[in-house]
mmCIF file of C-alpha atoms and ligand atoms in Angstrom:
data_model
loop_
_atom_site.group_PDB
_atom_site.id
_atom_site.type_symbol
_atom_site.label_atom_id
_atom_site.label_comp_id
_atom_site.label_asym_id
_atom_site.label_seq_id
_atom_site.Cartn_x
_atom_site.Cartn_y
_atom_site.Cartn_z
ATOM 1 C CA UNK B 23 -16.998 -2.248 -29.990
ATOM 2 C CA UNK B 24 -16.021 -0.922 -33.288
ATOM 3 C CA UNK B 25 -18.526 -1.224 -36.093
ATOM 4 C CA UNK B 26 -17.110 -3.839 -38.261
ATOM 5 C CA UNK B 27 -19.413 -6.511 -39.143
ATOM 6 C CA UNK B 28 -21.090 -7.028 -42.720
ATOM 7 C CA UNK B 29 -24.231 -8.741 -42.007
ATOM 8 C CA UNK B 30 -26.136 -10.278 -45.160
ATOM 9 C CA UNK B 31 -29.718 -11.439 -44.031
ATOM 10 C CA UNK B 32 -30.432 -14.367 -46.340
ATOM 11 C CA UNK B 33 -34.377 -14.499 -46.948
ATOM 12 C CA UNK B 34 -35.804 -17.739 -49.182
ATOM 13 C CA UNK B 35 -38.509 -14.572 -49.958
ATOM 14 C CA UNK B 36 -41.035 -17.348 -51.505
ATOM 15 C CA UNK B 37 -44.003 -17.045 -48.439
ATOM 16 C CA UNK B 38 -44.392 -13.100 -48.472
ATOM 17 C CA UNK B 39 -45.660 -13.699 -52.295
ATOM 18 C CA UNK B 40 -47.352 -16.749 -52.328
ATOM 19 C CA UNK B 41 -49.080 -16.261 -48.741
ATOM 20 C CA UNK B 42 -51.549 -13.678 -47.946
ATOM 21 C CA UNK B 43 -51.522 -14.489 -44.274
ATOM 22 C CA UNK B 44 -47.544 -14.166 -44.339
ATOM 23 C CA UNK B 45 -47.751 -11.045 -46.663
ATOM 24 C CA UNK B 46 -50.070 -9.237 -43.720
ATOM 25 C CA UNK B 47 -47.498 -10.049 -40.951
ATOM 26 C CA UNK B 48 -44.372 -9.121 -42.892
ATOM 27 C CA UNK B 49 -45.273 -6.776 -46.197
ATOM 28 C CA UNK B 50 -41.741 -5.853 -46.899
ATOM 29 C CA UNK B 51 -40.779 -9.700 -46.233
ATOM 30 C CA UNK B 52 -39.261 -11.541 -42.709
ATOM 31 C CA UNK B 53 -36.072 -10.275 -44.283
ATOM 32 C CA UNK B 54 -36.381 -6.982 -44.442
ATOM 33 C CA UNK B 55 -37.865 -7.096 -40.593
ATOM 34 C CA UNK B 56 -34.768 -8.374 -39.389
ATOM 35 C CA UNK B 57 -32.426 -6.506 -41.396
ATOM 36 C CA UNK B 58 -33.774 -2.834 -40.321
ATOM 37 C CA UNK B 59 -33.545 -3.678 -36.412
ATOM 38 C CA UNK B 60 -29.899 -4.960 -37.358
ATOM 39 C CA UNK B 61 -29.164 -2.222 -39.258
ATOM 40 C CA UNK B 62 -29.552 0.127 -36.272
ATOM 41 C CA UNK B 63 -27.306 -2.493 -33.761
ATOM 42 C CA UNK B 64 -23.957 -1.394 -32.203
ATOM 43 C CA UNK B 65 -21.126 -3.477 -34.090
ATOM 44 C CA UNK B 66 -22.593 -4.047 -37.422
ATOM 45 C CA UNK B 67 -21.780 -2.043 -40.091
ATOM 46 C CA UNK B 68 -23.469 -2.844 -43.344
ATOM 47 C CA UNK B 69 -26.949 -5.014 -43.660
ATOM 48 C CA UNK B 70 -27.807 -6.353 -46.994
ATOM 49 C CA UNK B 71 -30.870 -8.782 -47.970
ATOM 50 C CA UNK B 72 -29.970 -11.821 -50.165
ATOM 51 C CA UNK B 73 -32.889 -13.835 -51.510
ATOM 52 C CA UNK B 74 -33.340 -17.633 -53.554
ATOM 53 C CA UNK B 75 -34.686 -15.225 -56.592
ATOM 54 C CA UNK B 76 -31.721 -13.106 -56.848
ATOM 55 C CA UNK B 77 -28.649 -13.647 -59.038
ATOM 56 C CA UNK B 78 -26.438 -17.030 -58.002
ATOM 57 C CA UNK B 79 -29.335 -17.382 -55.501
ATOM 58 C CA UNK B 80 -27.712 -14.405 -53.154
ATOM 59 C CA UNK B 81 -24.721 -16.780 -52.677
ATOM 60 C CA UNK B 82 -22.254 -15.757 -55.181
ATOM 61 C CA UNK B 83 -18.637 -15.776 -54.176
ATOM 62 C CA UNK B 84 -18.641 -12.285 -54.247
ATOM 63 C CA UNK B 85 -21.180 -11.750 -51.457
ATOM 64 C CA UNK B 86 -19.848 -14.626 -49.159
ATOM 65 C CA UNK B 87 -16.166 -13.231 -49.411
ATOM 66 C CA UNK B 88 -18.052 -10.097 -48.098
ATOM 67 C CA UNK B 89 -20.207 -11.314 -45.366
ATOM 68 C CA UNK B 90 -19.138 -11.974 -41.827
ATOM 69 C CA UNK B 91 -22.139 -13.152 -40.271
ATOM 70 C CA UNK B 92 -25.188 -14.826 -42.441
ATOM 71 C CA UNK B 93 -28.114 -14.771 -40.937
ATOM 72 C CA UNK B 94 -30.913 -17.580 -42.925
ATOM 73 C CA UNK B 95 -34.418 -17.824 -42.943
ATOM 74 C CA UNK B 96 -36.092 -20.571 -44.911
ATOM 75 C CA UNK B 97 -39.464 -22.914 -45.200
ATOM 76 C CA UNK B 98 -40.543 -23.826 -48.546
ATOM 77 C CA UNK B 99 -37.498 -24.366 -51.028
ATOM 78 C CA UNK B 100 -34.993 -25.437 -49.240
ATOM 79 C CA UNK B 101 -34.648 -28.018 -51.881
ATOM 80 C CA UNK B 102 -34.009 -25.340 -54.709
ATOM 81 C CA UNK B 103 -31.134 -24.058 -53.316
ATOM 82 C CA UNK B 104 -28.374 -25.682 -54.978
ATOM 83 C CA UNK B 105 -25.884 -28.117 -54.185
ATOM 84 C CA UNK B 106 -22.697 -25.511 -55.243
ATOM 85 C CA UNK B 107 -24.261 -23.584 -53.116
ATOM 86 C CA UNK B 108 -24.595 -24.565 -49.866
ATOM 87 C CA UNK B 109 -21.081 -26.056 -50.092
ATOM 88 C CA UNK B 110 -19.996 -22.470 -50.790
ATOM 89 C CA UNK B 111 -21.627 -21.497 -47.480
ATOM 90 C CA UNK B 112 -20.514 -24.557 -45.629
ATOM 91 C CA UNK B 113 -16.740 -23.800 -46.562
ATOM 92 C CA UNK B 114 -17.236 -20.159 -46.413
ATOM 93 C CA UNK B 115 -18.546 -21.060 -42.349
ATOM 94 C CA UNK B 116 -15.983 -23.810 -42.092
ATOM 95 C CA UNK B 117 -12.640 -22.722 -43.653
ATOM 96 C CA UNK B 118 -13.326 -18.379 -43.743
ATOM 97 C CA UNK B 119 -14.893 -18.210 -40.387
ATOM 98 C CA UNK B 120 -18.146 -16.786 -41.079
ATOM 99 C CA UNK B 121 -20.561 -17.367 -38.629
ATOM 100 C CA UNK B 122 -24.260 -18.297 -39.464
ATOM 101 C CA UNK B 123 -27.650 -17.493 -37.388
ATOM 102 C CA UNK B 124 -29.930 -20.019 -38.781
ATOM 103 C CA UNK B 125 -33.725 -19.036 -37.743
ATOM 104 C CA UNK B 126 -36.790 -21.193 -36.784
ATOM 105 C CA UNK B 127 -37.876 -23.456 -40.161
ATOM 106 C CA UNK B 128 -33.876 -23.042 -41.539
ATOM 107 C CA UNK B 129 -33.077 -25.965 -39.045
ATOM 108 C CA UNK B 130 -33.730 -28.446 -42.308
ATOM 109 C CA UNK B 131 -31.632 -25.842 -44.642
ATOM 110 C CA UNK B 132 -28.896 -27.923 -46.174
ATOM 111 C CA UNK B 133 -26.449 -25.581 -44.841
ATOM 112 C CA UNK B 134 -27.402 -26.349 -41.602
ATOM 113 C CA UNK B 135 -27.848 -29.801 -42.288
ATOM 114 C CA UNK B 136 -24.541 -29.838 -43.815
ATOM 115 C CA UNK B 137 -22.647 -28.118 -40.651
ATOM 116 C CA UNK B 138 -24.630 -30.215 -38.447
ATOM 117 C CA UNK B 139 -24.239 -33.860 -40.523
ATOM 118 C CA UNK B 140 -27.442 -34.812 -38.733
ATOM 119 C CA UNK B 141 -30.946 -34.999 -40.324
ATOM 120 C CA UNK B 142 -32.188 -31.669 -37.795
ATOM 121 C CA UNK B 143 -35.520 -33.343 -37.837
ATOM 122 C CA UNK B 144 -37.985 -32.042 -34.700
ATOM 123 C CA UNK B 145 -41.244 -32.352 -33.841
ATOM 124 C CA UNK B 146 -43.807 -29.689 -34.653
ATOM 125 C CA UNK B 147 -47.351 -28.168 -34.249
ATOM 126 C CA UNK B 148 -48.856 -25.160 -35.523
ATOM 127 C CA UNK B 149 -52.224 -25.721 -33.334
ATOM 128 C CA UNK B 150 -55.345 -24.424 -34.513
ATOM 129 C CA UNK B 151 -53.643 -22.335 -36.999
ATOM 130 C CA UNK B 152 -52.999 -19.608 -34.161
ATOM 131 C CA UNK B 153 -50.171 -21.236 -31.787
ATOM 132 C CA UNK B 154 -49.765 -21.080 -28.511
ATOM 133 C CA UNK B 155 -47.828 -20.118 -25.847
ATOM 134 C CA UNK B 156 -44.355 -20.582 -25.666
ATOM 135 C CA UNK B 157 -41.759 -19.933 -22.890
ATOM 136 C CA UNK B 158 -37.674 -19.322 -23.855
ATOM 137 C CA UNK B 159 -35.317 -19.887 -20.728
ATOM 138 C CA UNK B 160 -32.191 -18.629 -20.333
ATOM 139 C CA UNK B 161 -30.213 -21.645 -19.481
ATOM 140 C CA UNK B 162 -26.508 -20.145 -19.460
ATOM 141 C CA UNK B 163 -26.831 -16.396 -17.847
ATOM 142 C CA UNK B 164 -23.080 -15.815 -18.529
ATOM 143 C CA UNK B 165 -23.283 -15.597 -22.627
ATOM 144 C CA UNK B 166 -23.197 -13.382 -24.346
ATOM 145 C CA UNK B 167 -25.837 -13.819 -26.404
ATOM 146 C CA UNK B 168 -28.318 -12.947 -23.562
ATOM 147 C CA UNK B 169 -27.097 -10.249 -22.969
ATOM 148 C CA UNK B 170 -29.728 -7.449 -21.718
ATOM 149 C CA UNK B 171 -31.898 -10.046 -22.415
ATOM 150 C CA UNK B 172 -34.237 -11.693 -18.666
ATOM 151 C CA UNK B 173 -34.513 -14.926 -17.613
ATOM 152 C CA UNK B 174 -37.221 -15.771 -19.802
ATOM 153 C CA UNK B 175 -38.964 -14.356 -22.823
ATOM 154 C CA UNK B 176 -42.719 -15.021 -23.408
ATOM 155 C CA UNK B 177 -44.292 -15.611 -26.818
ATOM 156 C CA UNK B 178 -48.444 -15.560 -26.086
ATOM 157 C CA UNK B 179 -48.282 -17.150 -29.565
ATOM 158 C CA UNK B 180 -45.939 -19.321 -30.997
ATOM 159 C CA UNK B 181 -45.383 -22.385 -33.624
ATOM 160 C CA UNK B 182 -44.154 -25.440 -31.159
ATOM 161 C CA UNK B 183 -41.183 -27.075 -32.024
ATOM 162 C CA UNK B 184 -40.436 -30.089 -29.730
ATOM 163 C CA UNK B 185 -37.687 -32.786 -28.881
ATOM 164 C CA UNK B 186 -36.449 -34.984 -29.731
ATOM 165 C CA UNK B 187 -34.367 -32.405 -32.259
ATOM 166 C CA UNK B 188 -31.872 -34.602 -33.758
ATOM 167 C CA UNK B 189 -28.725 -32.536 -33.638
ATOM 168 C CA UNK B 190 -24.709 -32.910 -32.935
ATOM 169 C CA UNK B 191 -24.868 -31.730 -28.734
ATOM 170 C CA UNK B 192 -24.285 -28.074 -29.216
ATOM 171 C CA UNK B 193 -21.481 -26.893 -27.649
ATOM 172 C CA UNK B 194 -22.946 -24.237 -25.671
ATOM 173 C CA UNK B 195 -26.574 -24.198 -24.719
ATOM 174 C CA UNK B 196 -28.455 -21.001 -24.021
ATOM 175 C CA UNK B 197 -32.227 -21.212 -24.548
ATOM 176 C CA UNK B 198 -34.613 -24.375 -23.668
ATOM 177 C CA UNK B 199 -38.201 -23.782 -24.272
ATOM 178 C CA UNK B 200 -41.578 -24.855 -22.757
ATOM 179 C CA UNK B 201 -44.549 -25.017 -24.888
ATOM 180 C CA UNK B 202 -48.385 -25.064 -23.731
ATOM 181 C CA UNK B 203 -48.862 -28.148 -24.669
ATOM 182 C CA UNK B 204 -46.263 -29.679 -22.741
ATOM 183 C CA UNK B 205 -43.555 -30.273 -25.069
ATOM 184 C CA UNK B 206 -39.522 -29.037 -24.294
ATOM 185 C CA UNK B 207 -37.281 -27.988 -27.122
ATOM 186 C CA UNK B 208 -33.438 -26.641 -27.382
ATOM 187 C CA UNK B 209 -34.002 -23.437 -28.943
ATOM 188 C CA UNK B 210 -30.707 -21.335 -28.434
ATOM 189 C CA UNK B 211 -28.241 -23.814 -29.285
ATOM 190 C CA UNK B 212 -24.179 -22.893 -30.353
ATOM 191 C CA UNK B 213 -21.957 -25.200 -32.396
ATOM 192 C CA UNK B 214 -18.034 -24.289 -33.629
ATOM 193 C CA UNK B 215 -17.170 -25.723 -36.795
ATOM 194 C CA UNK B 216 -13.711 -25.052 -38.308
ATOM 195 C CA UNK B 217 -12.857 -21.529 -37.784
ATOM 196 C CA UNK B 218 -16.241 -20.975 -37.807
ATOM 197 C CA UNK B 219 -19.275 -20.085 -35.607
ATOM 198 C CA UNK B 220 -23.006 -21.528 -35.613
ATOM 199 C CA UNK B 221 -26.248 -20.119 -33.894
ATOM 200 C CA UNK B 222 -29.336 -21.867 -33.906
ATOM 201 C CA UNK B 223 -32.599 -20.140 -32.690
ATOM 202 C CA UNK B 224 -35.690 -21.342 -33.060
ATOM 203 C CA UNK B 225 -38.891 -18.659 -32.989
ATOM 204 C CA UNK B 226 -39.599 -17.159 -35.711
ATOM 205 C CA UNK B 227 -43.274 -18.943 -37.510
ATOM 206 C CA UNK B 228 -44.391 -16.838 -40.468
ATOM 207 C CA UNK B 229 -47.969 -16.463 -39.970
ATOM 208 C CA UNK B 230 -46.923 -15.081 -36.007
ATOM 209 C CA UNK B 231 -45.529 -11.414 -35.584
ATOM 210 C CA UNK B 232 -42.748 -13.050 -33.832
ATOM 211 C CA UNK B 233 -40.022 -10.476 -36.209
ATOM 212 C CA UNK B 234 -41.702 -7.640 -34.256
ATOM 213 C CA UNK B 235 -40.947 -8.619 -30.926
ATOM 214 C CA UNK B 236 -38.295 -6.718 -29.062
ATOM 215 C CA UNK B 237 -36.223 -9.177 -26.975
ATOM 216 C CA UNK B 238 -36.149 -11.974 -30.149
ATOM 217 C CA UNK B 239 -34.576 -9.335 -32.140
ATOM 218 C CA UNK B 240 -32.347 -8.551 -29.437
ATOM 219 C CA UNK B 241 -31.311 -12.018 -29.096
ATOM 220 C CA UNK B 242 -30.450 -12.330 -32.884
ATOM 221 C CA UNK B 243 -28.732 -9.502 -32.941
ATOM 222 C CA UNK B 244 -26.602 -10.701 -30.066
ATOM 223 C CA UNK B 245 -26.330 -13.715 -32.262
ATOM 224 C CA UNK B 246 -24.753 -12.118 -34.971
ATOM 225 C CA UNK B 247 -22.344 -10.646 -33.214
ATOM 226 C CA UNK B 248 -21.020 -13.419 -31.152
ATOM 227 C CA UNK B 249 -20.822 -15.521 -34.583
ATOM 228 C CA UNK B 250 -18.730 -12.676 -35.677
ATOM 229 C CA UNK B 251 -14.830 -14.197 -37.251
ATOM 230 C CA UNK B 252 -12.727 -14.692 -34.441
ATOM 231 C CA UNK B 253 -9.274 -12.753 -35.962
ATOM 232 C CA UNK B 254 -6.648 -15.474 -37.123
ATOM 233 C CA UNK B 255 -3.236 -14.449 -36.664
ATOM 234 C CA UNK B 256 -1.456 -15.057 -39.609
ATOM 235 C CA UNK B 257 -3.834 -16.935 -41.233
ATOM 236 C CA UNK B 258 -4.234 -20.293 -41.851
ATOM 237 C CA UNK B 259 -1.893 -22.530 -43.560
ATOM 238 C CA UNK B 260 -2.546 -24.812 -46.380
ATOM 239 C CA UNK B 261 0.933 -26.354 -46.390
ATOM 240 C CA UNK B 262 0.618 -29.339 -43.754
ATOM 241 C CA UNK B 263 4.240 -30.212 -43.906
ATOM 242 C CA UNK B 264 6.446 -28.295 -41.746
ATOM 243 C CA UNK B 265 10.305 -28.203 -40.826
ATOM 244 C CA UNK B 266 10.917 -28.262 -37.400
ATOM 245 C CA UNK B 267 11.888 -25.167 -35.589
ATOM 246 C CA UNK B 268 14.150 -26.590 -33.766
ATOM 247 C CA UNK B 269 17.416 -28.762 -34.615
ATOM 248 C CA UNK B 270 16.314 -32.050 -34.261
ATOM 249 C CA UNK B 271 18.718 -34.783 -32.896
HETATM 250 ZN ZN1 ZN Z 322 -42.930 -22.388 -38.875
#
């Protein structure tokens, strides 16, 4: 594979300063923790960070025209991101065939919510403060977003998200977990829109060291790069009317 991809990790940034807890898990922020392991990945060339507090939000024109895969972590704000925004992202996704890897809390980003056209609601628990055990299985061996990756990945800690997750049915489904307390959820979960390319996973709680952990990296990595612009021959044309190529009659 050549090394083609320009990856821009979008991080909302606002937990690693307001949260000590947070801070102590991640002290250069959950976006620099992915973007280092992605960094170092076969097929991606350039890694940048883009966060709500930077310029145009991290969205500008300018860095979506140079992105092929977003990856987008948020909690707290997804209300501040604005409007002009996410439809930048939406038609960058939809019409330019970026793909996005939206992570854990970013299922009720308007981005997502936006691709999706479904509220993205789920049930939740963050028990005791500490989490518990959660259980990812592989669900479709073939893809090739498990790839190198087992049957199942174990988190000994983990937030619980649970169904019912009110989402379009994904067009590919490659992770369902179990949870302690008995809940299911989809947590790998593929969508196409437009010339575009959408990855849902869902670990990732900020107070858990879930960033750290080998095999979730692996799998977002593997993320990115199936998300990655298919090549459109030609391009795309914007001029609906066409004569035929053929006489007609
Ligand atoms: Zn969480």
């Amino acid at each position: 594979m050549s090394n083609e991809l320009r990856v821009t990790v979008w991080n909302e940034g606002v937990h690693e300063k307001t949260n000590e807890r947070v801070r102590k898990v991640y002290p250069k922020g959950m976006g620099w923790q992915i973007a280092q392991y992605l960094k170092k990945q076969e097929g991606i060339k350039s890694v940048r960070i883009a966060q709500l507090e930077d310029p145009d939000q991290g969205l500008s024109d300018k860095i979506l025209n140079t992105t092929d895969v977003m990856t987008w972590w948020g909690h707290v704000a997804h209300d501040r991101v604005s409007d002009e925004n996410v439809e930048r992202v939406r038609r960058r996704v939809v019409e330019g065939g970026m793909g996005l890897v939206v992570l854990h809390s970013g299922h009720m980003s308007k981005p997502f919510r936006a691709l999706m056209g479904t509220t993205c609601m789920l049930k939740w628990r963050e028990w005791q403060g500490i989490g518990e055990k959660e259980r990812l299985w592989v669900v479709n061996p073939a893809h090739p977003i498990v790839d190198g990756v087992p049957e199942r990945i174990e988190l000994e800690r983990s937030e619980m998200y649970g169904e019912h997750f009110d989402i379009p049915q994904p067009d590919e489904q490659v992770f369902i977990s179990w949870f302690q307390g008995g809940e299911v959820f989809r947590s790998g979960c593929c969508w196409h829109r437009g010339l575009g390319k959408v990855f849902y996973f869902s670990p990732g709680h900020e107070t858990i060291p879930i960033y750290r952990n080998e095999l979730i990296l692996k799998v977002i990595a593997n993320g990115v790069r199936w998300a990655s612009p298919s090549r459109v021959l030609g391009g795309i044309k914007r001029d609906h009317f066409v004569p035929p190529l053929e006489p007609i009659g």
